[in-house]
N, CA, C and O atoms as CSV, one atom per row, in Angstrom:
chain,resi,resn,atom,element,x,y,z
A,1,MET,N,N,-12.504,8.904,4.237
A,1,MET,CA,C,-11.397,8.099,3.765
A,1,MET,C,C,-11.864,7.007,2.824
A,1,MET,O,O,-11.078,6.529,2.007
A,2,THR,N,N,-13.101,6.605,2.914
A,2,THR,CA,C,-13.536,5.485,2.088
A,2,THR,C,C,-14.346,5.916,0.873
A,2,THR,O,O,-14.886,5.067,0.164
A,3,GLU,N,N,-14.439,7.198,0.621
A,3,GLU,CA,C,-15.213,7.634,-0.533
A,3,GLU,C,C,-14.518,7.220,-1.829
A,3,GLU,O,O,-13.292,7.277,-1.926
A,4,GLY,N,N,-15.294,6.809,-2.811
A,4,GLY,CA,C,-14.761,6.532,-4.132
A,4,GLY,C,C,-14.299,5.105,-4.354
A,4,GLY,O,O,-13.909,4.763,-5.470
A,5,TYR,N,N,-14.329,4.272,-3.347
A,5,TYR,CA,C,-13.969,2.877,-3.542
A,5,TYR,C,C,-14.667,2.030,-2.494
A,5,TYR,O,O,-15.011,2.510,-1.415
A,6,GLU,N,N,-14.870,0.768,-2.826
A,6,GLU,CA,C,-15.536,-0.133,-1.890
A,6,GLU,C,C,-14.502,-0.771,-0.984
A,6,GLU,O,O,-13.425,-1.165,-1.431
A,7,VAL,N,N,-14.839,-0.869,0.292
A,7,VAL,CA,C,-13.900,-1.445,1.231
A,7,VAL,C,C,-14.464,-2.726,1.817
A,7,VAL,O,O,-13.814,-3.769,1.752
A,8,SER,N,N,-15.642,-2.671,2.380
A,8,SER,CA,C,-16.347,-3.819,2.972
A,8,SER,C,C,-15.455,-4.653,3.889
A,8,SER,O,O,-15.509,-5.882,3.868
A,9,GLY,N,N,-14.627,-3.970,4.700
A,9,GLY,CA,C,-13.843,-4.675,5.696
A,9,GLY,C,C,-12.588,-5.341,5.166
A,9,GLY,O,O,-11.829,-5.908,5.952
A,10,ASN,N,N,-12.344,-5.296,3.896
A,10,ASN,CA,C,-11.168,-5.928,3.313
A,10,ASN,C,C,-10.040,-4.923,3.130
A,10,ASN,O,O,-10.281,-3.728,2.958
A,11,ALA,N,N,-8.823,-5.414,3.168
A,11,ALA,CA,C,-7.668,-4.549,2.960
A,11,ALA,C,C,-7.471,-4.212,1.481
A,11,ALA,O,O,-6.801,-3.235,1.149
A,12,LEU,N,N,-8.054,-5.020,0.596
A,12,LEU,CA,C,-7.932,-4.786,-0.844
A,12,LEU,C,C,-9.273,-4.435,-1.446
A,12,LEU,O,O,-10.293,-5.039,-1.115
A,13,ASP,N,N,-9.266,-3.466,-2.322
A,13,ASP,CA,C,-10.456,-3.103,-3.078
A,13,ASP,C,C,-10.498,-4.010,-4.311
A,13,ASP,O,O,-9.727,-3.835,-5.254
A,14,ARG,N,N,-11.401,-4.965,-4.284
A,14,ARG,CA,C,-11.464,-5.956,-5.359
A,14,ARG,C,C,-11.815,-5.335,-6.717
A,14,ARG,O,O,-11.498,-5.913,-7.757
A,15,SER,N,N,-12.462,-4.171,-6.717
A,15,SER,CA,C,-12.785,-3.535,-8.001
A,15,SER,C,C,-11.514,-3.058,-8.705
A,15,SER,O,O,-11.466,-3.032,-9.934
A,16,VAL,N,N,-10.496,-2.685,-7.951
A,16,VAL,CA,C,-9.219,-2.293,-8.553
A,16,VAL,C,C,-8.564,-3.516,-9.199
A,16,VAL,O,O,-8.032,-3.433,-10.306
A,17,LEU,N,N,-8.609,-4.634,-8.505
A,17,LEU,CA,C,-8.051,-5.871,-9.066
A,17,LEU,C,C,-8.835,-6.300,-10.303
A,17,LEU,O,O,-8.251,-6.797,-11.266
A,18,ALA,N,N,-10.148,-6.112,-10.281
A,18,ALA,CA,C,-10.972,-6.441,-11.449
A,18,ALA,C,C,-10.593,-5.553,-12.635
A,18,ALA,O,O,-10.547,-6.018,-13.774
A,19,SER,N,N,-10.326,-4.293,-12.366
A,19,SER,CA,C,-9.900,-3.381,-13.436
A,19,SER,C,C,-8.558,-3.803,-14.016
A,19,SER,O,O,-8.342,-3.724,-15.226
A,20,LEU,N,N,-7.661,-4.252,-13.151
A,20,LEU,CA,C,-6.382,-4.763,-13.641
A,20,LEU,C,C,-6.603,-5.972,-14.544
A,20,LEU,O,O,-5.987,-6.097,-15.602
A,21,ARG,N,N,-7.496,-6.857,-14.104
A,21,ARG,CA,C,-7.761,-8.073,-14.888
A,21,ARG,C,C,-8.332,-7.749,-16.266
A,21,ARG,O,O,-8.138,-8.512,-17.213
A,22,GLU,N,N,-9.032,-6.626,-16.384
A,22,GLU,CA,C,-9.565,-6.222,-17.687
A,22,GLU,C,C,-8.446,-5.891,-18.666
A,22,GLU,O,O,-8.653,-5.923,-19.879
A,23,LEU,N,N,-7.267,-5.575,-18.151
A,23,LEU,CA,C,-6.116,-5.275,-19.006
A,23,LEU,C,C,-5.381,-6.532,-19.456
A,23,LEU,O,O,-4.464,-6.465,-20.276
A,24,GLN,N,N,-5.788,-7.673,-18.916
A,24,GLN,CA,C,-5.129,-8.944,-19.197
A,24,GLN,C,C,-5.288,-9.329,-20.665
A,24,GLN,O,O,-6.401,-9.335,-21.192
A,25,ASP,N,N,-4.196,-9.646,-21.313
A,25,ASP,CA,C,-4.216,-10.164,-22.682
A,25,ASP,C,C,-4.113,-11.677,-22.630
A,25,ASP,O,O,-3.375,-12.230,-21.813
A,26,ASP,N,N,-4.859,-12.350,-23.510
A,26,ASP,CA,C,-4.796,-13.802,-23.580
A,26,ASP,C,C,-3.363,-14.246,-23.849
A,26,ASP,O,O,-2.667,-13.686,-24.695
A,27,GLY,N,N,-2.949,-15.253,-23.117
A,27,GLY,CA,C,-1.620,-15.813,-23.318
A,27,GLY,C,C,-0.523,-15.132,-22.519
A,27,GLY,O,O,0.576,-15.674,-22.403
A,28,ASP,N,N,-0.795,-13.959,-21.968
A,28,ASP,CA,C,0.206,-13.266,-21.157
A,28,ASP,C,C,0.149,-13.786,-19.724
A,28,ASP,O,O,-0.876,-14.314,-19.293
A,29,PRO,N,N,1.247,-13.636,-18.989
A,29,PRO,CA,C,1.218,-14.018,-17.575
A,29,PRO,C,C,0.127,-13.234,-16.844
A,29,PRO,O,O,-0.217,-12.121,-17.242
A,30,ASP,N,N,-0.408,-13.817,-15.784
A,30,ASP,CA,C,-1.492,-13.175,-15.050
A,30,ASP,C,C,-1.051,-11.811,-14.528
A,30,ASP,O,O,-0.052,-11.697,-13.818
A,31,ILE,N,N,-1.804,-10.788,-14.889
A,31,ILE,CA,C,-1.432,-9.412,-14.557
A,31,ILE,C,C,-1.516,-9.134,-13.055
A,31,ILE,O,O,-0.686,-8.401,-12.517
A,32,VAL,N,N,-2.506,-9.707,-12.374
A,32,VAL,CA,C,-2.616,-9.512,-10.928
A,32,VAL,C,C,-1.433,-10.177,-10.229
A,32,VAL,O,O,-0.874,-9.620,-9.284
A,33,ALA,N,N,-1.057,-11.353,-10.686
A,33,ALA,CA,C,0.096,-12.043,-10.101
A,33,ALA,C,C,1.381,-11.253,-10.343
A,33,ALA,O,O,2.235,-11.172,-9.460
A,34,GLU,N,N,1.519,-10.678,-11.521
A,34,GLU,CA,C,2.732,-9.913,-11.836
A,34,GLU,C,C,2.808,-8.629,-11.017
A,34,GLU,O,O,3.818,-8.361,-10.367
A,35,VAL,N,N,1.734,-7.834,-11.051
A,35,VAL,CA,C,1.716,-6.562,-10.340
A,35,VAL,C,C,1.766,-6.807,-8.833
A,35,VAL,O,O,2.505,-6.139,-8.110
A,36,GLY,N,N,0.979,-7.765,-8.372
A,36,GLY,CA,C,0.983,-8.098,-6.952
A,36,GLY,C,C,2.332,-8.608,-6.494
A,36,GLY,O,O,2.794,-8.271,-5.404
A,37,GLY,N,N,2.962,-9.420,-7.324
A,37,GLY,CA,C,4.285,-9.935,-6.994
A,37,GLY,C,C,5.320,-8.832,-6.861
A,37,GLY,O,O,6.167,-8.871,-5.969
A,38,LEU,N,N,5.252,-7.851,-7.747
A,38,LEU,CA,C,6.170,-6.715,-7.649
A,38,LEU,C,C,5.934,-5.931,-6.361
A,38,LEU,O,O,6.882,-5.483,-5.715
A,39,PHE,N,N,4.659,-5.767,-5.992
A,39,PHE,CA,C,4.336,-5.078,-4.746
A,39,PHE,C,C,4.895,-5.861,-3.559
A,39,PHE,O,O,5.512,-5.285,-2.663
A,40,LEU,N,N,4.673,-7.180,-3.558
A,40,LEU,CA,C,5.175,-8.019,-2.461
A,40,LEU,C,C,6.701,-7.963,-2.368
A,40,LEU,O,O,7.266,-8.030,-1.277
A,41,GLU,N,N,7.352,-7.841,-3.507
A,41,GLU,CA,C,8.810,-7.823,-3.547
A,41,GLU,C,C,9.393,-6.500,-3.051
A,41,GLU,O,O,10.386,-6.492,-2.324
A,42,HIS,N,N,8.778,-5.385,-3.440
A,42,HIS,CA,C,9.369,-4.072,-3.183
A,42,HIS,C,C,8.805,-3.335,-1.971
A,42,HIS,O,O,9.464,-2.441,-1.439
A,43,SER,N,N,7.631,-3.683,-1.534
A,43,SER,CA,C,7.016,-2.927,-0.445
A,43,SER,C,C,7.682,-3.114,0.923
A,43,SER,O,O,7.653,-2.179,1.723
A,44,PRO,N,N,8.281,-4.272,1.236
A,44,PRO,CA,C,8.912,-4.367,2.560
A,44,PRO,C,C,9.970,-3.289,2.804
A,44,PRO,O,O,10.091,-2.780,3.918
A,45,GLN,N,N,10.729,-2.944,1.772
A,45,GLN,CA,C,11.739,-1.900,1.914
A,45,GLN,C,C,11.078,-0.541,2.156
A,45,GLN,O,O,11.599,0.279,2.912
A,46,LYS,N,N,9.946,-0.308,1.522
A,46,LYS,CA,C,9.245,0.970,1.696
A,46,LYS,C,C,8.690,1.086,3.111
A,46,LYS,O,O,8.779,2.142,3.736
A,47,ILE,N,N,8.117,-0.007,3.611
A,47,ILE,CA,C,7.599,-0.012,4.982
A,47,ILE,C,C,8.744,0.213,5.960
A,47,ILE,O,O,8.622,1.017,6.884
A,48,ALA,N,N,9.852,-0.490,5.766
A,48,ALA,CA,C,11.009,-0.346,6.651
A,48,ALA,C,C,11.521,1.098,6.641
A,48,ALA,O,O,11.890,1.637,7.684
A,49,ALA,N,N,11.541,1.717,5.464
A,49,ALA,CA,C,12.008,3.104,5.355
A,49,ALA,C,C,11.071,4.056,6.097
A,49,ALA,O,O,11.526,4.997,6.747
A,50,ILE,N,N,9.778,3.815,6.000
A,50,ILE,CA,C,8.805,4.651,6.717
A,50,ILE,C,C,8.999,4.511,8.222
A,50,ILE,O,O,9.075,5.510,8.937
A,51,LEU,N,N,9.079,3.284,8.700
A,51,LEU,CA,C,9.231,3.047,10.136
A,51,LEU,C,C,10.539,3.649,10.662
A,51,LEU,O,O,10.567,4.225,11.750
A,52,LYS,N,N,11.607,3.515,9.895
A,52,LYS,CA,C,12.891,4.075,10.303
A,52,LYS,C,C,12.840,5.603,10.311
A,52,LYS,O,O,13.369,6.239,11.223
A,53,ALA,N,N,12.207,6.189,9.302
A,53,ALA,CA,C,12.094,7.651,9.237
A,53,ALA,C,C,11.315,8.190,10.428
A,53,ALA,O,O,11.682,9.213,11.005
A,54,VAL,N,N,10.244,7.501,10.793
A,54,VAL,CA,C,9.456,7.925,11.957
A,54,VAL,C,C,10.295,7.801,13.223
A,54,VAL,O,O,10.327,8.710,14.053
A,55,GLU,N,N,10.968,6.671,13.360
A,55,GLU,CA,C,11.809,6.430,14.539
A,55,GLU,C,C,12.891,7.503,14.676
A,55,GLU,O,O,13.192,7.955,15.780
A,56,ASN,N,N,13.471,7.903,13.543
A,56,ASN,CA,C,14.557,8.886,13.552
A,56,ASN,C,C,14.067,10.329,13.487
A,56,ASN,O,O,14.865,11.261,13.583
A,57,GLY,N,N,12.753,10.516,13.325
A,57,GLY,CA,C,12.222,11.872,13.201
A,57,GLY,C,C,12.652,12.550,11.910
A,57,GLY,O,O,12.773,13.774,11.857
A,58,ASP,N,N,12.884,11.756,10.868
A,58,ASP,CA,C,13.369,12.260,9.575
A,58,ASP,C,C,12.181,12.550,8.653
A,58,ASP,O,O,11.696,11.670,7.941
A,59,ALA,N,N,11.730,13.795,8.685
A,59,ALA,CA,C,10.532,14.184,7.945
A,59,ALA,C,C,10.714,14.021,6.434
A,59,ALA,O,O,9.800,13.552,5.756
A,60,LYS,N,N,11.858,14.393,5.906
A,60,LYS,CA,C,12.098,14.316,4.454
A,60,LYS,C,C,12.052,12.861,3.979
A,60,LYS,O,O,11.422,12.555,2.967
A,61,GLU,N,N,12.718,11.971,4.710
A,61,GLU,CA,C,12.706,10.545,4.337
A,61,GLU,C,C,11.303,9.970,4.480
A,61,GLU,O,O,10.883,9.144,3.670
A,62,LEU,N,N,10.576,10.404,5.507
A,62,LEU,CA,C,9.193,9.947,5.664
A,62,LEU,C,C,8.362,10.359,4.459
A,62,LEU,O,O,7.599,9.557,3.920
A,63,GLN,N,N,8.508,11.587,4.047
A,63,GLN,CA,C,7.763,12.077,2.878
A,63,GLN,C,C,8.079,11.238,1.645
A,63,GLN,O,O,7.170,10.830,0.922
A,64,THR,N,N,9.340,10.983,1.406
A,64,THR,CA,C,9.771,10.236,0.216
A,64,THR,C,C,9.272,8.792,0.243
A,64,THR,O,O,8.699,8.309,-0.735
A,65,ALA,N,N,9.490,8.109,1.360
A,65,ALA,CA,C,9.111,6.698,1.460
A,65,ALA,C,C,7.596,6.523,1.425
A,65,ALA,O,O,7.091,5.611,0.770
A,66,ALA,N,N,6.875,7.387,2.122
A,66,ALA,CA,C,5.418,7.282,2.157
A,66,ALA,C,C,4.814,7.597,0.794
A,66,ALA,O,O,3.816,6.991,0.406
A,67,HIS,N,N,5.403,8.533,0.069
A,67,HIS,CA,C,4.909,8.859,-1.275
A,67,HIS,C,C,5.014,7.642,-2.191
A,67,HIS,O,O,4.090,7.344,-2.948
A,68,SER,N,N,6.117,6.962,-2.119
A,68,SER,CA,C,6.328,5.784,-2.959
A,68,SER,C,C,5.333,4.670,-2.621
A,68,SER,O,O,4.777,4.038,-3.519
A,69,LEU,N,N,5.113,4.434,-1.339
A,69,LEU,CA,C,4.168,3.394,-0.933
A,69,LEU,C,C,2.737,3.778,-1.278
A,69,LEU,O,O,1.925,2.918,-1.619
A,70,LYS,N,N,2.430,5.055,-1.191
A,70,LYS,CA,C,1.078,5.540,-1.504
A,70,LYS,C,C,0.670,5.135,-2.920
A,70,LYS,O,O,-0.422,4.608,-3.130
A,71,SER,N,N,1.526,5.377,-3.861
A,71,SER,CA,C,1.218,5.093,-5.266
A,71,SER,C,C,1.110,3.602,-5.541
A,71,SER,O,O,0.151,3.151,-6.167
A,72,SER,N,N,2.084,2.841,-5.076
A,72,SER,CA,C,2.072,1.403,-5.366
A,72,SER,C,C,0.919,0.707,-4.648
A,72,SER,O,O,0.357,-0.254,-5.174
A,73,SER,N,N,0.563,1.173,-3.467
A,73,SER,CA,C,-0.565,0.587,-2.733
A,73,SER,C,C,-1.873,0.786,-3.490
A,73,SER,O,O,-2.669,-0.144,-3.628
A,74,ALA,N,N,-2.086,1.989,-3.974
A,74,ALA,CA,C,-3.315,2.273,-4.720
A,74,ALA,C,C,-3.392,1.410,-5.978
A,74,ALA,O,O,-4.472,0.961,-6.363
A,75,TYR,N,N,-2.256,1.182,-6.608
A,75,TYR,CA,C,-2.234,0.416,-7.854
A,75,TYR,C,C,-2.707,-1.021,-7.666
A,75,TYR,O,O,-3.292,-1.608,-8.577
A,76,VAL,N,N,-2.452,-1.599,-6.468
A,76,VAL,CA,C,-2.895,-2.977,-6.205
A,76,VAL,C,C,-4.219,-3.010,-5.445
A,76,VAL,O,O,-4.685,-4.084,-5.065
A,77,GLY,N,N,-4.828,-1.848,-5.221
A,77,GLY,CA,C,-6.136,-1.815,-4.566
A,77,GLY,C,C,-6.089,-1.739,-3.054
A,77,GLY,O,O,-7.110,-1.934,-2.395
A,78,ALA,N,N,-4.926,-1.459,-2.492
A,78,ALA,CA,C,-4.797,-1.324,-1.036
A,78,ALA,C,C,-5.070,0.133,-0.671
A,78,ALA,O,O,-4.154,0.888,-0.347
A,79,MET,N,N,-6.336,0.509,-0.728
A,79,MET,CA,C,-6.712,1.910,-0.623
A,79,MET,C,C,-6.535,2.476,0.788
A,79,MET,O,O,-6.138,3.632,0.934
A,80,ARG,N,N,-6.814,1.708,1.805
A,80,ARG,CA,C,-6.583,2.215,3.171
A,80,ARG,C,C,-5.083,2.393,3.412
A,80,ARG,O,O,-4.668,3.369,4.036
A,81,LEU,N,N,-4.277,1.467,2.927
A,81,LEU,CA,C,-2.831,1.586,3.048
A,81,LEU,C,C,-2.338,2.818,2.298
A,81,LEU,O,O,-1.468,3.540,2.785
A,82,SER,N,N,-2.886,3.052,1.131
A,82,SER,CA,C,-2.534,4.221,0.345
A,82,SER,C,C,-2.895,5.507,1.091
A,82,SER,O,O,-2.121,6.464,1.096
A,83,GLU,N,N,-4.068,5.526,1.716
A,83,GLU,CA,C,-4.500,6.707,2.457
A,83,GLU,C,C,-3.612,6.947,3.675
A,83,GLU,O,O,-3.241,8.090,3.944
A,84,LEU,N,N,-3.269,5.909,4.407
A,84,LEU,CA,C,-2.354,6.069,5.544
A,84,LEU,C,C,-0.990,6.573,5.066
A,84,LEU,O,O,-0.364,7.405,5.722
A,85,SER,N,N,-0.545,6.070,3.936
A,85,SER,CA,C,0.720,6.527,3.352
A,85,SER,C,C,0.638,8.007,2.994
A,85,SER,O,O,1.577,8.768,3.230
A,86,ARG,N,N,-0.500,8.405,2.421
A,86,ARG,CA,C,-0.691,9.821,2.060
A,86,ARG,C,C,-0.624,10.700,3.308
A,86,ARG,O,O,0.000,11.761,3.296
A,87,GLU,N,N,-1.269,10.251,4.376
A,87,GLU,CA,C,-1.267,11.025,5.616
A,87,GLU,C,C,0.155,11.160,6.173
A,87,GLU,O,O,0.544,12.233,6.635
A,88,LEU,N,N,0.920,10.077,6.129
A,88,LEU,CA,C,2.308,10.136,6.584
A,88,LEU,C,C,3.160,11.002,5.656
A,88,LEU,O,O,4.045,11.724,6.114
A,89,GLU,N,N,2.894,10.929,4.375
A,89,GLU,CA,C,3.607,11.781,3.421
A,89,GLU,C,C,3.374,13.253,3.748
A,89,GLU,O,O,4.306,14.056,3.722
A,90,MET,N,N,2.127,13.601,4.055
A,90,MET,CA,C,1.800,14.987,4.384
A,90,MET,C,C,2.471,15.419,5.699
A,90,MET,O,O,2.894,16.568,5.832
A,91,MET,N,N,2.566,14.502,6.660
A,91,MET,CA,C,3.272,14.813,7.907
A,91,MET,C,C,4.736,15.129,7.596
A,91,MET,O,O,5.299,16.093,8.116
A,92,GLY,N,N,5.337,14.310,6.746
A,92,GLY,CA,C,6.719,14.558,6.367
A,92,GLY,C,C,6.878,15.865,5.627
A,92,GLY,O,O,7.815,16.622,5.883
A,93,ARG,N,N,5.969,16.133,4.713
A,93,ARG,CA,C,6.048,17.369,3.917
A,93,ARG,C,C,5.936,18.595,4.818
A,93,ARG,O,O,6.663,19.572,4.641
A,94,SER,N,N,5.024,18.539,5.783
A,94,SER,CA,C,4.808,19.688,6.671
A,94,SER,C,C,5.811,19.726,7.829
A,94,SER,O,O,5.885,20.708,8.567
A,95,GLN,N,N,6.572,18.656,7.974
A,95,GLN,CA,C,7.557,18.493,9.044
A,95,GLN,C,C,6.908,18.556,10.429
A,95,GLN,O,O,7.540,18.947,11.410
A,96,VAL,N,N,5.635,18.161,10.482
A,96,VAL,CA,C,4.917,18.046,11.750
A,96,VAL,C,C,4.732,16.554,12.001
A,96,VAL,O,O,3.886,15.905,11.387
A,97,MET,N,N,5.537,16.027,12.913
A,97,MET,CA,C,5.594,14.587,13.123
A,97,MET,C,C,4.738,14.119,14.303
A,97,MET,O,O,4.797,12.950,14.684
A,98,ASP,N,N,3.946,15.019,14.882
A,98,ASP,CA,C,3.078,14.648,16.001
A,98,ASP,C,C,2.107,13.559,15.559
A,98,ASP,O,O,1.352,13.749,14.606
A,99,GLY,N,N,2.122,12.432,16.238
A,99,GLY,CA,C,1.237,11.325,15.921
A,99,GLY,C,C,1.756,10.395,14.838
A,99,GLY,O,O,1.079,9.440,14.457
A,100,ALA,N,N,2.955,10.670,14.342
A,100,ALA,CA,C,3.497,9.848,13.250
A,100,ALA,C,C,3.758,8.419,13.702
A,100,ALA,O,O,3.568,7.482,12.927
A,101,GLU,N,N,4.189,8.239,14.939
A,101,GLU,CA,C,4.492,6.891,15.421
A,101,GLU,C,C,3.235,6.024,15.438
A,101,GLU,O,O,3.257,4.882,14.979
A,102,GLU,N,N,2.148,6.565,15.963
A,102,GLU,CA,C,0.884,5.818,16.009
A,102,GLU,C,C,0.371,5.517,14.601
A,102,GLU,O,O,-0.110,4.418,14.323
A,103,LYS,N,N,0.480,6.509,13.723
A,103,LYS,CA,C,0.022,6.314,12.350
A,103,LYS,C,C,0.880,5.279,11.634
A,103,LYS,O,O,0.363,4.480,10.852
A,104,ALA,N,N,2.178,5.285,11.893
A,104,ALA,CA,C,3.076,4.303,11.283
A,104,ALA,C,C,2.758,2.889,11.784
A,104,ALA,O,O,2.826,1.925,11.022
A,105,GLU,N,N,2.412,2.776,13.067
A,105,GLU,CA,C,2.022,1.469,13.605
A,105,GLU,C,C,0.733,0.983,12.945
A,105,GLU,O,O,0.605,-0.196,12.616
A,106,LYS,N,N,-0.208,1.884,12.755
A,106,LYS,CA,C,-1.459,1.534,12.076
A,106,LYS,C,C,-1.176,1.121,10.628
A,106,LYS,O,O,-1.747,0.154,10.125
A,107,LEU,N,N,-0.291,1.862,9.973
A,107,LEU,CA,C,0.096,1.533,8.604
A,107,LEU,C,C,0.726,0.147,8.552
A,107,LEU,O,O,0.431,-0.628,7.642
A,108,ASN,N,N,1.571,-0.171,9.495
A,108,ASN,CA,C,2.240,-1.475,9.518
A,108,ASN,C,C,1.229,-2.609,9.701
A,108,ASN,O,O,1.348,-3.653,9.060
A,109,ARG,N,N,0.239,-2.409,10.570
A,109,ARG,CA,C,-0.811,-3.429,10.753
A,109,ARG,C,C,-1.622,-3.605,9.473
A,109,ARG,O,O,-1.914,-4.730,9.068
A,110,GLU,N,N,-1.982,-2.497,8.841
A,110,GLU,CA,C,-2.743,-2.564,7.590
A,110,GLU,C,C,-1.914,-3.254,6.510
A,110,GLU,O,O,-2.440,-4.051,5.734
A,111,TYR,N,N,-0.638,-2.950,6.462
A,111,TYR,CA,C,0.264,-3.557,5.487
A,111,TYR,C,C,0.292,-5.080,5.619
A,111,TYR,O,O,0.256,-5.797,4.619
A,112,LYS,N,N,0.355,-5.564,6.848
A,112,LYS,CA,C,0.376,-7.010,7.063
A,112,LYS,C,C,-0.907,-7.660,6.535
A,112,LYS,O,O,-0.864,-8.748,5.962
A,113,GLN,N,N,-2.030,-7.000,6.726
A,113,GLN,CA,C,-3.304,-7.513,6.210
A,113,GLN,C,C,-3.307,-7.502,4.679
A,113,GLN,O,O,-3.750,-8.461,4.046
A,114,VAL,N,N,-2.816,-6.423,4.099
A,114,VAL,CA,C,-2.717,-6.321,2.639
A,114,VAL,C,C,-1.861,-7.455,2.093
A,114,VAL,O,O,-2.228,-8.091,1.105
A,115,MET,N,N,-0.734,-7.710,2.723
A,115,MET,CA,C,0.170,-8.756,2.245
A,115,MET,C,C,-0.518,-10.118,2.240
A,115,MET,O,O,-0.377,-10.884,1.287
A,116,MET,N,N,-1.260,-10.422,3.305
A,116,MET,CA,C,-1.961,-11.711,3.359
A,116,MET,C,C,-3.020,-11.801,2.254
A,116,MET,O,O,-3.110,-12.811,1.556
A,117,GLU,N,N,-3.807,-10.756,2.102
A,117,GLU,CA,C,-4.872,-10.786,1.102
A,117,GLU,C,C,-4.319,-10.792,-0.314
A,117,GLU,O,O,-4.844,-11.487,-1.185
A,118,LEU,N,N,-3.267,-10.025,-0.546
A,118,LEU,CA,C,-2.681,-9.983,-1.884
A,118,LEU,C,C,-2.040,-11.321,-2.238
A,118,LEU,O,O,-2.156,-11.786,-3.372
A,119,ASP,N,N,-1.377,-11.927,-1.290
A,119,ASP,CA,C,-0.796,-13.250,-1.525
A,119,ASP,C,C,-1.891,-14.246,-1.883
A,119,ASP,O,O,-1.717,-15.056,-2.793
A,120,ALA,N,N,-3.012,-14.194,-1.178
A,120,ALA,CA,C,-4.141,-15.095,-1.482
A,120,ALA,C,C,-4.692,-14.810,-2.882
A,120,ALA,O,O,-5.036,-15.743,-3.608
A,121,GLU,N,N,-4.781,-13.547,-3.266
A,121,GLU,CA,C,-5.245,-13.199,-4.624
A,121,GLU,C,C,-4.308,-13.751,-5.684
A,121,GLU,O,O,-4.753,-14.257,-6.714
A,122,ILE,N,N,-3.015,-13.654,-5.431
A,122,ILE,CA,C,-2.025,-14.157,-6.392
A,122,ILE,C,C,-2.157,-15.664,-6.507
A,122,ILE,O,O,-2.091,-16.213,-7.607
A,123,GLN,N,N,-2.344,-16.337,-5.380
A,123,GLN,CA,C,-2.513,-17.805,-5.400
A,123,GLN,C,C,-3.746,-18.178,-6.221
A,123,GLN,O,O,-3.715,-19.140,-6.988
A,124,ARG,N,N,-4.825,-17.424,-6.061
A,124,ARG,CA,C,-6.054,-17.701,-6.834
A,124,ARG,C,C,-5.848,-17.432,-8.321
A,124,ARG,O,O,-6.436,-18.103,-9.169
A,125,SER,N,N,-5.007,-16.444,-8.631
A,125,SER,CA,C,-4.784,-16.076,-10.026
A,125,SER,C,C,-3.948,-17.120,-10.760
A,125,SER,O,O,-4.098,-17.308,-11.967
A,126,ASN,N,N,-3.080,-17.789,-10.036
A,126,ASN,CA,C,-2.155,-18.749,-10.672
A,126,ASN,C,C,-2.789,-20.070,-10.942
A,126,ASN,O,O,-2.138,-20.971,-11.471
């Protein structure tokens, strides 16, 4: 699960954030703050949709919600969150929900850590 990116115990892969910063143009608003802010704004609904889909046993909704979170998580460097989202997406796609509740709980814990770290990154960027 950790191949291809550095984790070192953090919820965010700082090399992804560094790559984002390389796209920063002088005079433009901070790109990490902008992208991170969008993630902070939109991800709670995605997490809620995943948790509700698991609770309701709705494989199709789980697939859809987890797919959306997978992509946005990777974009901000939340690689473990992205991987958990991918695993839940695959459960939804295969309609095999065994273990989905435990995985969703793990995803929710990881998400909370990502939110704290991303908020701190945004504060440092501003």
